Coordinates of C-alpha atoms in Angstrom, one line a residue:
M1 CA -39.7 -38.2 -5.4
A2 CA -36.4 -39.9 -5.0
A3 CA -37.8 -43.4 -5.3
K4 CA -38.2 -44.9 -8.8
P5 CA -41.5 -46.7 -9.7
N6 CA -40.0 -50.0 -8.6
G7 CA -39.4 -48.7 -5.1
H8 CA -35.6 -48.3 -5.7
I9 CA -34.2 -45.2 -4.1
S10 CA -31.9 -43.4 -6.6
R11 CA -28.3 -43.5 -5.6
I12 CA -26.2 -40.3 -6.0
A13 CA -22.4 -40.0 -6.0
V14 CA -20.9 -36.6 -5.1
I15 CA -17.2 -36.2 -6.1
G16 CA -15.4 -33.9 -3.7
S17 CA -16.0 -32.7 -0.1
G18 CA -15.3 -29.0 -0.5
F19 CA -18.1 -26.4 0.0
A20 CA -19.8 -27.2 -3.3
G21 CA -19.8 -31.0 -2.7
L22 CA -21.0 -30.7 0.9
S23 CA -23.8 -28.3 -0.2
A24 CA -24.9 -30.6 -3.1
A25 CA -24.8 -33.7 -0.9
A26 CA -26.9 -32.1 1.8
Y27 CA -29.6 -30.9 -0.7
M28 CA -29.7 -34.3 -2.4
G29 CA -30.0 -36.0 0.9
K30 CA -32.9 -33.7 1.9
A31 CA -34.7 -34.5 -1.3
G32 CA -34.7 -38.2 -0.3
Y33 CA -31.8 -39.7 -2.3
H34 CA -29.2 -42.1 -1.1
V35 CA -26.0 -40.0 -1.3
D36 CA -22.3 -41.0 -1.0
V37 CA -19.6 -38.4 -1.0
Y38 CA -16.1 -39.4 -2.3
E39 CA -13.1 -37.4 -1.3
K40 CA -9.7 -38.1 -2.9
N41 CA -7.8 -36.8 0.2
Q42 CA -7.8 -38.2 3.7
Q43 CA -9.4 -35.1 5.1
L44 CA -12.7 -33.3 4.7
G45 CA -13.1 -29.9 3.1
G46 CA -11.2 -29.6 -0.2
R47 CA -9.3 -26.3 -0.2
A48 CA -10.8 -25.5 3.2
R49 CA -8.8 -28.3 4.9
Q50 CA -7.1 -27.8 8.2
L51 CA -3.4 -28.2 9.0
I52 CA -2.6 -29.2 12.6
T53 CA 1.0 -29.2 13.6
E54 CA 2.7 -31.3 16.2
N55 CA 3.8 -28.2 18.1
G56 CA 0.3 -26.8 18.6
Y57 CA -0.5 -24.6 15.5
L58 CA -3.8 -24.9 13.7
F59 CA -4.0 -23.4 10.2
D60 CA -6.9 -22.9 7.8
M61 CA -5.2 -24.1 4.6
G62 CA -7.5 -22.1 2.3
P63 CA -10.3 -19.6 2.7
S64 CA -10.0 -17.1 5.5
W65 CA -12.5 -14.3 4.7
Y66 CA -16.0 -14.8 5.9
W67 CA -18.1 -12.5 3.8
M68 CA -21.7 -12.6 2.8
P69 CA -23.0 -14.2 6.0
D70 CA -26.5 -14.3 4.6
V71 CA -25.5 -17.0 2.1
F72 CA -24.2 -19.3 4.9
E73 CA -27.4 -18.6 6.9
R74 CA -29.6 -19.4 3.9
F75 CA -27.9 -22.8 3.6
F76 CA -28.4 -23.7 7.3
N77 CA -32.0 -22.3 7.3
D78 CA -32.9 -24.6 4.4
F79 CA -32.3 -27.5 6.8
G80 CA -34.0 -25.9 9.8
Y81 CA -30.8 -24.6 11.5
T82 CA -28.8 -21.4 11.9
S83 CA -25.0 -21.1 11.7
G84 CA -25.2 -20.4 15.5
D85 CA -26.3 -24.0 16.1
F86 CA -22.8 -25.1 15.0
Y87 CA -20.3 -22.3 15.4
E88 CA -19.9 -18.8 16.8
L89 CA -19.3 -15.8 14.5
E90 CA -17.3 -12.8 15.6
A91 CA -17.5 -9.4 13.8
L92 CA -13.9 -8.2 13.2
D93 CA -13.1 -4.6 14.0
P94 CA -11.3 -3.4 12.1
G95 CA -12.7 -5.6 9.3
F96 CA -9.3 -5.5 7.7
S97 CA -6.3 -3.2 7.4
I98 CA -4.4 -2.0 4.3
V99 CA -0.8 -1.1 4.5
Y100 CA 0.2 1.5 1.9
S101 CA 3.7 2.2 3.3
E102 CA 5.4 1.7 6.7
N103 CA 3.6 4.7 8.2
E104 CA 0.4 4.7 6.2
V105 CA -2.1 2.2 7.3
L106 CA -5.8 2.2 6.7
D107 CA -7.9 0.3 9.4
V108 CA -11.3 -0.3 7.8
P109 CA -13.8 0.0 10.7
S110 CA -16.7 -2.5 11.1
D111 CA -19.3 0.2 11.5
Y112 CA -20.5 2.1 8.5
Q113 CA -20.3 5.6 9.9
G114 CA -16.7 4.9 10.8
I115 CA -16.0 3.9 7.2
R116 CA -17.7 7.1 5.9
N117 CA -15.5 9.2 8.3
L118 CA -12.4 7.4 7.0
F119 CA -13.3 8.1 3.4
E120 CA -14.0 11.7 4.1
S121 CA -10.7 12.1 5.9
I122 CA -8.9 10.9 2.7
E123 CA -11.0 12.6 0.0
S124 CA -13.4 15.5 0.6
G125 CA -17.0 14.6 -0.5
S126 CA -16.2 10.9 -0.8
A127 CA -18.5 9.9 2.1
L128 CA -21.6 11.0 0.1
R129 CA -20.2 9.4 -3.0
L130 CA -19.6 6.2 -1.0
D131 CA -23.3 6.2 0.1
Q132 CA -24.3 6.5 -3.6
F133 CA -21.8 3.8 -4.7
L134 CA -23.0 1.3 -2.0
K135 CA -26.7 2.1 -2.7
E136 CA -26.1 0.9 -6.3
A137 CA -24.0 -2.0 -5.0
E138 CA -26.7 -3.0 -2.6
F139 CA -29.2 -3.3 -5.5
K140 CA -26.7 -5.5 -7.4
Y141 CA -26.1 -7.6 -4.3
K142 CA -29.9 -8.1 -3.7
V143 CA -30.6 -9.0 -7.3
G144 CA -27.2 -10.7 -8.0
M145 CA -27.0 -12.8 -4.8
E146 CA -30.7 -13.5 -4.3
K147 CA -31.7 -14.2 -8.0
L148 CA -28.9 -14.2 -10.5
V149 CA -26.5 -16.6 -8.8
Y150 CA -29.3 -19.2 -8.1
K151 CA -29.9 -19.5 -11.9
P152 CA -28.3 -22.6 -13.5
G153 CA -27.1 -20.6 -16.5
L154 CA -28.6 -23.1 -19.0
S155 CA -30.8 -20.8 -21.0
L156 CA -31.3 -17.1 -21.7
T157 CA -35.0 -17.5 -20.7
E158 CA -33.8 -17.7 -17.1
F159 CA -33.3 -13.9 -17.3
A160 CA -36.9 -13.3 -18.3
D161 CA -37.6 -12.6 -14.6
V162 CA -39.2 -9.1 -14.2
D163 CA -36.7 -7.9 -11.6
L164 CA -33.8 -9.1 -13.6
M165 CA -35.1 -7.5 -16.8
K166 CA -35.8 -4.2 -15.1
G167 CA -32.4 -4.3 -13.4
V168 CA -30.2 -5.5 -16.2
F169 CA -28.8 -2.1 -16.9
K170 CA -28.5 -1.2 -13.2
L171 CA -26.5 -4.5 -12.8
Q172 CA -23.8 -3.0 -15.0
V173 CA -22.7 -6.3 -16.5
F174 CA -21.2 -4.5 -19.5
T175 CA -19.5 -1.7 -17.6
S176 CA -15.8 -1.9 -16.4
F177 CA -15.4 -2.2 -12.6
S178 CA -12.3 0.0 -12.7
K179 CA -14.1 2.8 -14.7
H180 CA -17.1 2.5 -12.3
V181 CA -14.9 2.9 -9.2
K182 CA -13.0 5.9 -10.7
K183 CA -16.3 7.7 -11.4
F184 CA -16.8 7.9 -7.6
F185 CA -13.3 8.1 -6.1
K186 CA -10.1 9.7 -7.3
H187 CA -7.6 9.1 -4.4
P188 CA -5.4 6.1 -5.2
K189 CA -5.8 4.8 -1.6
L190 CA -9.6 4.6 -2.0
V191 CA -9.4 3.2 -5.5
A192 CA -7.1 0.4 -4.2
L193 CA -9.4 -0.3 -1.3
M194 CA -12.4 -0.7 -3.6
E195 CA -10.5 -2.7 -6.2
F196 CA -8.8 -5.3 -4.0
P197 CA -11.7 -7.8 -3.8
V198 CA -11.7 -8.3 -7.5
L199 CA -7.9 -8.5 -7.8
F200 CA -7.8 -11.4 -5.4
L201 CA -10.8 -13.2 -6.8
G202 CA -11.0 -12.4 -10.4
A203 CA -9.2 -10.4 -13.1
M204 CA -7.8 -7.0 -13.9
P205 CA -10.3 -4.5 -12.4
Q206 CA -10.7 -2.9 -16.0
D207 CA -11.8 -6.4 -17.3
T208 CA -14.2 -7.2 -14.5
P209 CA -17.9 -6.2 -14.8
A210 CA -19.0 -3.4 -12.5
L211 CA -21.6 -5.9 -11.3
Y212 CA -19.0 -7.0 -8.9
S213 CA -19.2 -3.8 -6.8
L214 CA -21.6 -6.1 -4.9
M215 CA -18.4 -7.4 -3.3
N216 CA -17.8 -3.9 -1.9
Y217 CA -21.3 -3.9 -0.4
A218 CA -20.5 -7.3 1.1
G219 CA -17.2 -6.2 2.6
L220 CA -18.1 -2.6 3.8
K221 CA -21.8 -3.0 4.7
L222 CA -22.3 -6.6 5.7
G223 CA -19.0 -6.8 7.5
T224 CA -16.1 -9.1 7.8
W225 CA -16.7 -12.0 10.2
Y226 CA -14.6 -14.8 11.8
P227 CA -16.1 -18.3 12.5
K228 CA -14.6 -19.5 15.8
G229 CA -12.4 -22.5 15.2
G230 CA -11.7 -21.2 11.7
F231 CA -13.2 -22.2 8.4
S232 CA -13.0 -25.9 9.3
S233 CA -15.9 -25.1 11.8
V234 CA -18.0 -24.3 8.8
I235 CA -16.9 -27.4 6.9
K236 CA -17.7 -29.6 9.9
A237 CA -21.1 -27.9 10.4
M238 CA -22.0 -28.6 6.7
K239 CA -20.9 -32.2 7.1
T240 CA -23.1 -32.6 10.2
V241 CA -26.1 -31.1 8.2
A242 CA -25.4 -33.5 5.3
E243 CA -25.1 -36.6 7.7
R244 CA -28.4 -35.6 9.3
Q245 CA -29.9 -36.0 5.8
G246 CA -28.4 -39.5 5.6
V247 CA -25.3 -38.7 3.5
N248 CA -22.3 -41.1 3.7
F249 CA -18.7 -40.0 3.4
Y250 CA -15.7 -41.9 2.0
F251 CA -12.2 -40.5 2.3
D252 CA -9.0 -41.4 0.4
K253 CA -11.2 -42.5 -2.5
P254 CA -10.2 -40.9 -5.8
I255 CA -12.6 -41.7 -8.7
I256 CA -10.6 -43.4 -11.5
D257 CA -13.3 -43.6 -14.2
F258 CA -17.0 -43.9 -15.1
T259 CA -19.0 -46.6 -16.8
I260 CA -21.1 -44.8 -19.4
H261 CA -24.0 -46.4 -21.3
N262 CA -26.9 -44.8 -23.3
R263 CA -26.0 -41.3 -22.2
L264 CA -25.9 -42.3 -18.5
V265 CA -23.1 -42.8 -16.0
S266 CA -24.1 -46.2 -14.5
E267 CA -21.0 -46.8 -12.3
I268 CA -18.0 -45.1 -10.8
G269 CA -14.6 -46.8 -10.8
L270 CA -12.6 -46.7 -7.6
K271 CA -9.1 -48.2 -7.1
N272 CA -10.3 -51.7 -6.3
E273 CA -14.1 -51.7 -7.0
R274 CA -16.9 -50.4 -9.1
K275 CA -20.1 -49.0 -7.6
P276 CA -23.5 -48.4 -9.3
Y277 CA -25.1 -44.9 -9.2
D278 CA -28.1 -43.2 -10.8
G279 CA -26.7 -39.7 -10.8
I280 CA -23.4 -37.9 -10.3
I281 CA -22.5 -34.4 -9.1
A282 CA -18.9 -33.7 -9.9
A283 CA -17.8 -31.0 -7.4
A284 CA -14.1 -31.8 -8.1
D285 CA -12.1 -29.9 -10.6
Y286 CA -14.2 -29.6 -13.8
H287 CA -11.3 -29.8 -16.2
H288 CA -9.9 -32.9 -14.4
I289 CA -13.3 -34.6 -14.7
E290 CA -13.4 -33.8 -18.4
E291 CA -9.9 -34.8 -19.3
K292 CA -9.2 -37.7 -17.0
L293 CA -12.6 -39.3 -16.3
L294 CA -14.6 -38.6 -19.5
G295 CA -12.1 -38.3 -22.3
N296 CA -12.9 -36.8 -25.7
Q297 CA -16.1 -38.7 -26.3
Y298 CA -18.1 -37.3 -23.4
R299 CA -16.5 -34.0 -22.4
N300 CA -18.3 -30.7 -22.8
Y301 CA -15.2 -28.7 -23.8
S302 CA -11.9 -29.3 -25.7
N303 CA -8.5 -28.6 -24.3
A304 CA -8.4 -25.6 -26.7
Y305 CA -11.5 -24.2 -25.0
W306 CA -9.9 -24.6 -21.5
D307 CA -6.6 -23.1 -22.7
K308 CA -8.5 -19.9 -23.6
R309 CA -10.3 -19.5 -20.2
V310 CA -9.1 -16.7 -18.0
L311 CA -8.3 -18.1 -14.6
A312 CA -8.4 -16.4 -11.3
P313 CA -5.0 -16.4 -9.6
S314 CA -3.1 -19.2 -8.1
C315 CA -1.1 -18.2 -5.0
L316 CA 2.0 -18.9 -3.0
I317 CA 1.0 -19.5 0.6
F318 CA 3.2 -19.7 3.8
Y319 CA 1.8 -21.2 7.0
I320 CA 4.0 -19.8 9.7
G321 CA 4.2 -20.3 13.5
V322 CA 6.1 -17.5 15.4
N323 CA 7.1 -18.0 19.0
R324 CA 6.3 -14.4 20.0
R325 CA 3.5 -11.9 19.6
I326 CA 3.5 -9.4 16.7
D327 CA 1.7 -6.3 18.0
K328 CA 1.3 -4.4 14.8
L329 CA -0.6 -7.1 12.8
K330 CA -4.4 -7.2 12.7
H331 CA -6.5 -10.3 11.9
H332 CA -6.5 -9.4 8.1
T333 CA -3.8 -7.1 6.7
L334 CA -3.4 -6.4 3.0
F335 CA 0.1 -5.1 1.9
F336 CA -0.5 -2.6 -0.9
D337 CA 2.9 -1.0 -0.5
Q338 CA 3.8 -1.7 -4.1
D339 CA 2.2 -0.9 -7.5
L340 CA -1.2 -2.7 -7.7
K341 CA -1.4 -2.4 -11.5
Q342 CA 2.1 -4.0 -12.0
H343 CA 1.3 -7.0 -9.9
A344 CA -2.1 -7.4 -11.6
L345 CA -0.4 -7.3 -15.0
E346 CA 2.0 -10.1 -13.9
I347 CA -0.9 -12.2 -12.9
Y348 CA -3.3 -11.6 -15.8
K349 CA -1.5 -10.1 -18.9
Q350 CA 2.1 -11.1 -18.8
P351 CA 2.2 -14.2 -16.5
A352 CA 5.4 -14.2 -14.4
W353 CA 6.5 -14.3 -10.8
P354 CA 5.8 -10.7 -9.6
S355 CA 8.6 -8.2 -9.5
K356 CA 7.2 -6.3 -6.5
P357 CA 4.4 -8.4 -5.1
L358 CA 1.4 -7.3 -3.0
F359 CA 0.5 -9.9 -0.4
Y360 CA -2.0 -10.6 2.4
V361 CA -1.4 -11.7 6.0
C362 CA -4.0 -13.4 8.1
C363 CA -3.2 -13.6 11.8
P364 CA -6.3 -15.4 13.4
S365 CA -4.4 -15.8 16.7
K366 CA -5.3 -12.1 17.2
T367 CA -9.0 -13.1 17.5
E368 CA -8.9 -16.6 18.9
T369 CA -6.6 -18.3 21.4
G370 CA -6.0 -22.0 20.8
L371 CA -4.8 -21.6 17.2
A372 CA -1.2 -21.2 18.4
P373 CA 0.6 -22.0 21.7
E374 CA 0.2 -19.3 24.3
G375 CA 2.3 -16.2 23.5
H376 CA 2.8 -17.3 19.9
E377 CA 1.3 -16.1 16.6
N378 CA -0.3 -18.0 13.8
L379 CA 0.4 -16.4 10.3
F380 CA -1.1 -17.3 6.9
I381 CA 0.7 -15.3 4.2
L382 CA -0.7 -15.3 0.7
M383 CA 0.7 -13.8 -2.5
P384 CA -1.5 -14.0 -5.6
L385 CA 0.3 -15.5 -8.6
A386 CA -0.4 -16.3 -12.2
P387 CA -1.6 -19.9 -12.6
G388 CA 0.5 -22.5 -14.5
L389 CA 3.9 -21.1 -13.4
E390 CA 6.8 -23.3 -12.2
D391 CA 7.2 -23.1 -8.4
G392 CA 10.3 -24.9 -7.3
E393 CA 11.8 -24.6 -3.8
I394 CA 14.4 -21.9 -4.8
L395 CA 11.6 -19.6 -6.0
R396 CA 9.5 -20.2 -3.0
E397 CA 12.4 -19.3 -0.7
K398 CA 13.3 -16.2 -2.7
Y399 CA 9.7 -14.8 -2.2
F400 CA 9.7 -16.0 1.5
E401 CA 12.7 -13.8 2.1
L402 CA 11.3 -10.9 0.1
I403 CA 7.9 -11.0 1.9
L404 CA 9.3 -11.6 5.3
G405 CA 11.8 -8.7 4.8
R406 CA 8.9 -6.3 4.2
L407 CA 6.8 -7.8 7.0
E408 CA 9.7 -7.4 9.5
K409 CA 10.3 -3.9 8.4
Y410 CA 6.6 -3.0 8.8
T411 CA 6.1 -4.8 12.2
G412 CA 9.6 -3.9 13.6
N413 CA 9.9 -7.6 14.6
P414 CA 12.6 -10.0 13.6
I415 CA 10.1 -12.7 12.7
R416 CA 12.6 -15.0 10.9
K417 CA 14.6 -15.4 14.1
H418 CA 11.4 -16.6 15.9
L419 CA 10.1 -19.1 13.4
D420 CA 8.5 -22.1 15.2
Y421 CA 6.9 -23.7 12.1
K422 CA 7.0 -23.1 8.4
K423 CA 5.3 -24.7 5.4
S424 CA 4.8 -23.4 1.8
Y425 CA 2.0 -24.2 -0.6
C426 CA 1.9 -23.3 -4.3
V427 CA 0.8 -24.1 -7.8
S428 CA 2.2 -27.7 -7.9
D429 CA 0.5 -28.4 -4.5
F430 CA -2.9 -27.2 -5.8
I431 CA -2.5 -29.6 -8.8
A432 CA -1.3 -32.6 -6.6
D433 CA -4.0 -32.2 -3.9
Y434 CA -7.0 -30.9 -5.8
N435 CA -6.3 -31.9 -9.5
S436 CA -6.6 -28.1 -9.9
Y437 CA -6.4 -26.9 -13.5
R438 CA -3.1 -25.2 -14.0
G439 CA -2.8 -24.9 -10.2
N440 CA -5.5 -22.2 -9.9
A441 CA -6.6 -21.4 -6.4
Y442 CA -10.0 -19.7 -6.9
G443 CA -11.5 -20.9 -10.2
L444 CA -12.4 -18.9 -13.3
A445 CA -11.9 -15.1 -13.3
N446 CA -15.1 -13.0 -13.3
T447 CA -14.6 -11.4 -16.7
L448 CA -17.4 -10.2 -18.9
M449 CA -17.0 -13.2 -21.2
Q450 CA -17.1 -15.6 -18.3
T451 CA -20.2 -14.3 -16.5
A452 CA -23.4 -16.3 -15.9
N453 CA -24.3 -18.3 -19.0
L454 CA -20.9 -17.8 -20.5
K455 CA -19.2 -20.0 -17.8
P456 CA -18.7 -23.7 -18.3
S457 CA -22.1 -25.4 -18.1
L458 CA -23.1 -27.1 -14.9
K459 CA -24.8 -29.8 -17.1
N460 CA -22.9 -32.4 -19.1
N461 CA -24.4 -32.1 -22.6
K462 CA -23.6 -35.7 -23.6
I463 CA -24.5 -37.5 -20.3
D464 CA -27.9 -36.9 -18.9
N465 CA -27.3 -37.7 -15.2
L466 CA -24.0 -35.8 -14.7
F467 CA -23.9 -32.3 -13.3
Y468 CA -21.0 -30.1 -12.2
A469 CA -20.6 -27.9 -9.1
G470 CA -17.7 -25.7 -7.8
Q471 CA -15.6 -22.8 -8.7
L472 CA -15.1 -23.6 -12.5
T473 CA -18.9 -23.4 -13.2
V474 CA -21.8 -21.1 -12.2
P475 CA -21.9 -18.9 -10.2
G476 CA -18.1 -18.6 -9.8
P477 CA -15.2 -18.3 -7.4
G478 CA -15.3 -17.8 -3.6
V479 CA -16.9 -19.7 -0.7
P480 CA -20.5 -18.4 -0.9
P481 CA -20.8 -19.0 -4.7
S482 CA -19.4 -22.5 -4.2
I483 CA -22.1 -23.2 -1.6
I484 CA -24.7 -21.9 -4.0
S485 CA -23.3 -23.9 -6.8
G486 CA -23.9 -27.2 -4.9
N487 CA -27.5 -26.1 -4.3
V488 CA -28.1 -25.3 -8.0
A489 CA -26.5 -28.5 -9.3
A490 CA -28.6 -30.5 -6.8
Q491 CA -31.8 -28.8 -8.0
Q492 CA -30.9 -29.7 -11.6
L493 CA -30.2 -33.3 -10.8
V494 CA -33.6 -33.6 -8.9
K495 CA -35.3 -32.0 -11.9
Y496 CA -33.7 -34.6 -14.2
F497 CA -35.0 -37.4 -12.0
N498 CA -38.5 -35.8 -12.0
H499 CA -38.8 -35.2 -15.7

């Protein structure tokens, strides 16, 4: 158990209060350890912080898509709760909309029969092919999300599981996602619809394993949901669960260094004090922990290794308050009115500010009042961007004008004349606020060479009581994988104490 033979209860420090950190802390607390969470910012939640303006707008600063509700439920169930004990979920209908041009909009219904009808109306015979595609994707989701992602990725023997062995070819880890989609669908609208989840979370569709069609199953079969109060409701709920396991939280407390002795971290260094701990879960940026807190002697990977990693995108975000309603927008709207391939190239292959960007608009005030003053609209606009780019004010303004021009044209609404609030967020902000490696927003891209055991290890190989969680280790980018990552790191640390 958590107590040592001398009766001392082992003390754990968790670095970072995003989804991975909250998850790890809750599981360690449940296992009977003394757990302290250290957050460098003044606010809970990491990338899922909230921005509250003086004139009555409430923005989720990061995640806005609630997919894979079963992963959230599994977390709460592990502590004897359901998500409904903390927040209300609303199914969005349409789940999301895709704008191909001013007059061509695809509203993706929340019910599956509606989705089949939509596919059939675009490409004859595609409804049956969608059934087949999603049947395969469901298998990948069941094996991938229930087995594969809960593996720590420390040894190939983890895959000696009968279901995994039988399913390894059906998982299509070595097949290109793009080729897989095009085997089923020919119409560019349907191809774009199926490819969008990997573009925003990973890599070029041709470099992403077909395993990730499990994302299509999540989006089209399990539905798109909205947690009332926004994602901060989920963060607050997870904090409550952690606190009920005895976890303590400390804000505005960046970790400066570690005391390391005999392959163990024995203390963490804060600005004005040092504190003793028996185990560490680093749910902050992996590269930052390695470079700034461990140095060359104790890090797993060299800078040369990190430089070769393929990162998921960074992004340019605008948080905008508008003092009028915008009828034509839905809760989630994806603007695919430019060439998808070109923008993907400018993110992944020839990093540059995009010539004709795609972008995404979230308008949660369509679903929930209280996120904006009455009669106003709350807009979160995101443009995926290559990580590591310069992002000065002039560039941000240029893209604001470009995006708003297209948004105004589409909605028939002079939005810029009705701005009530505006804030931008980009590469340099991700670095300043989250020590994010090269300003990435999502973590490592889901490429073939960065899947499962090929991701940075969740265990430090030179320090026995230090484990990593979050989007730069297993299982990967996105909110559900981060929650799972915290769970897996906690299991490994408990295992270390029990060996």
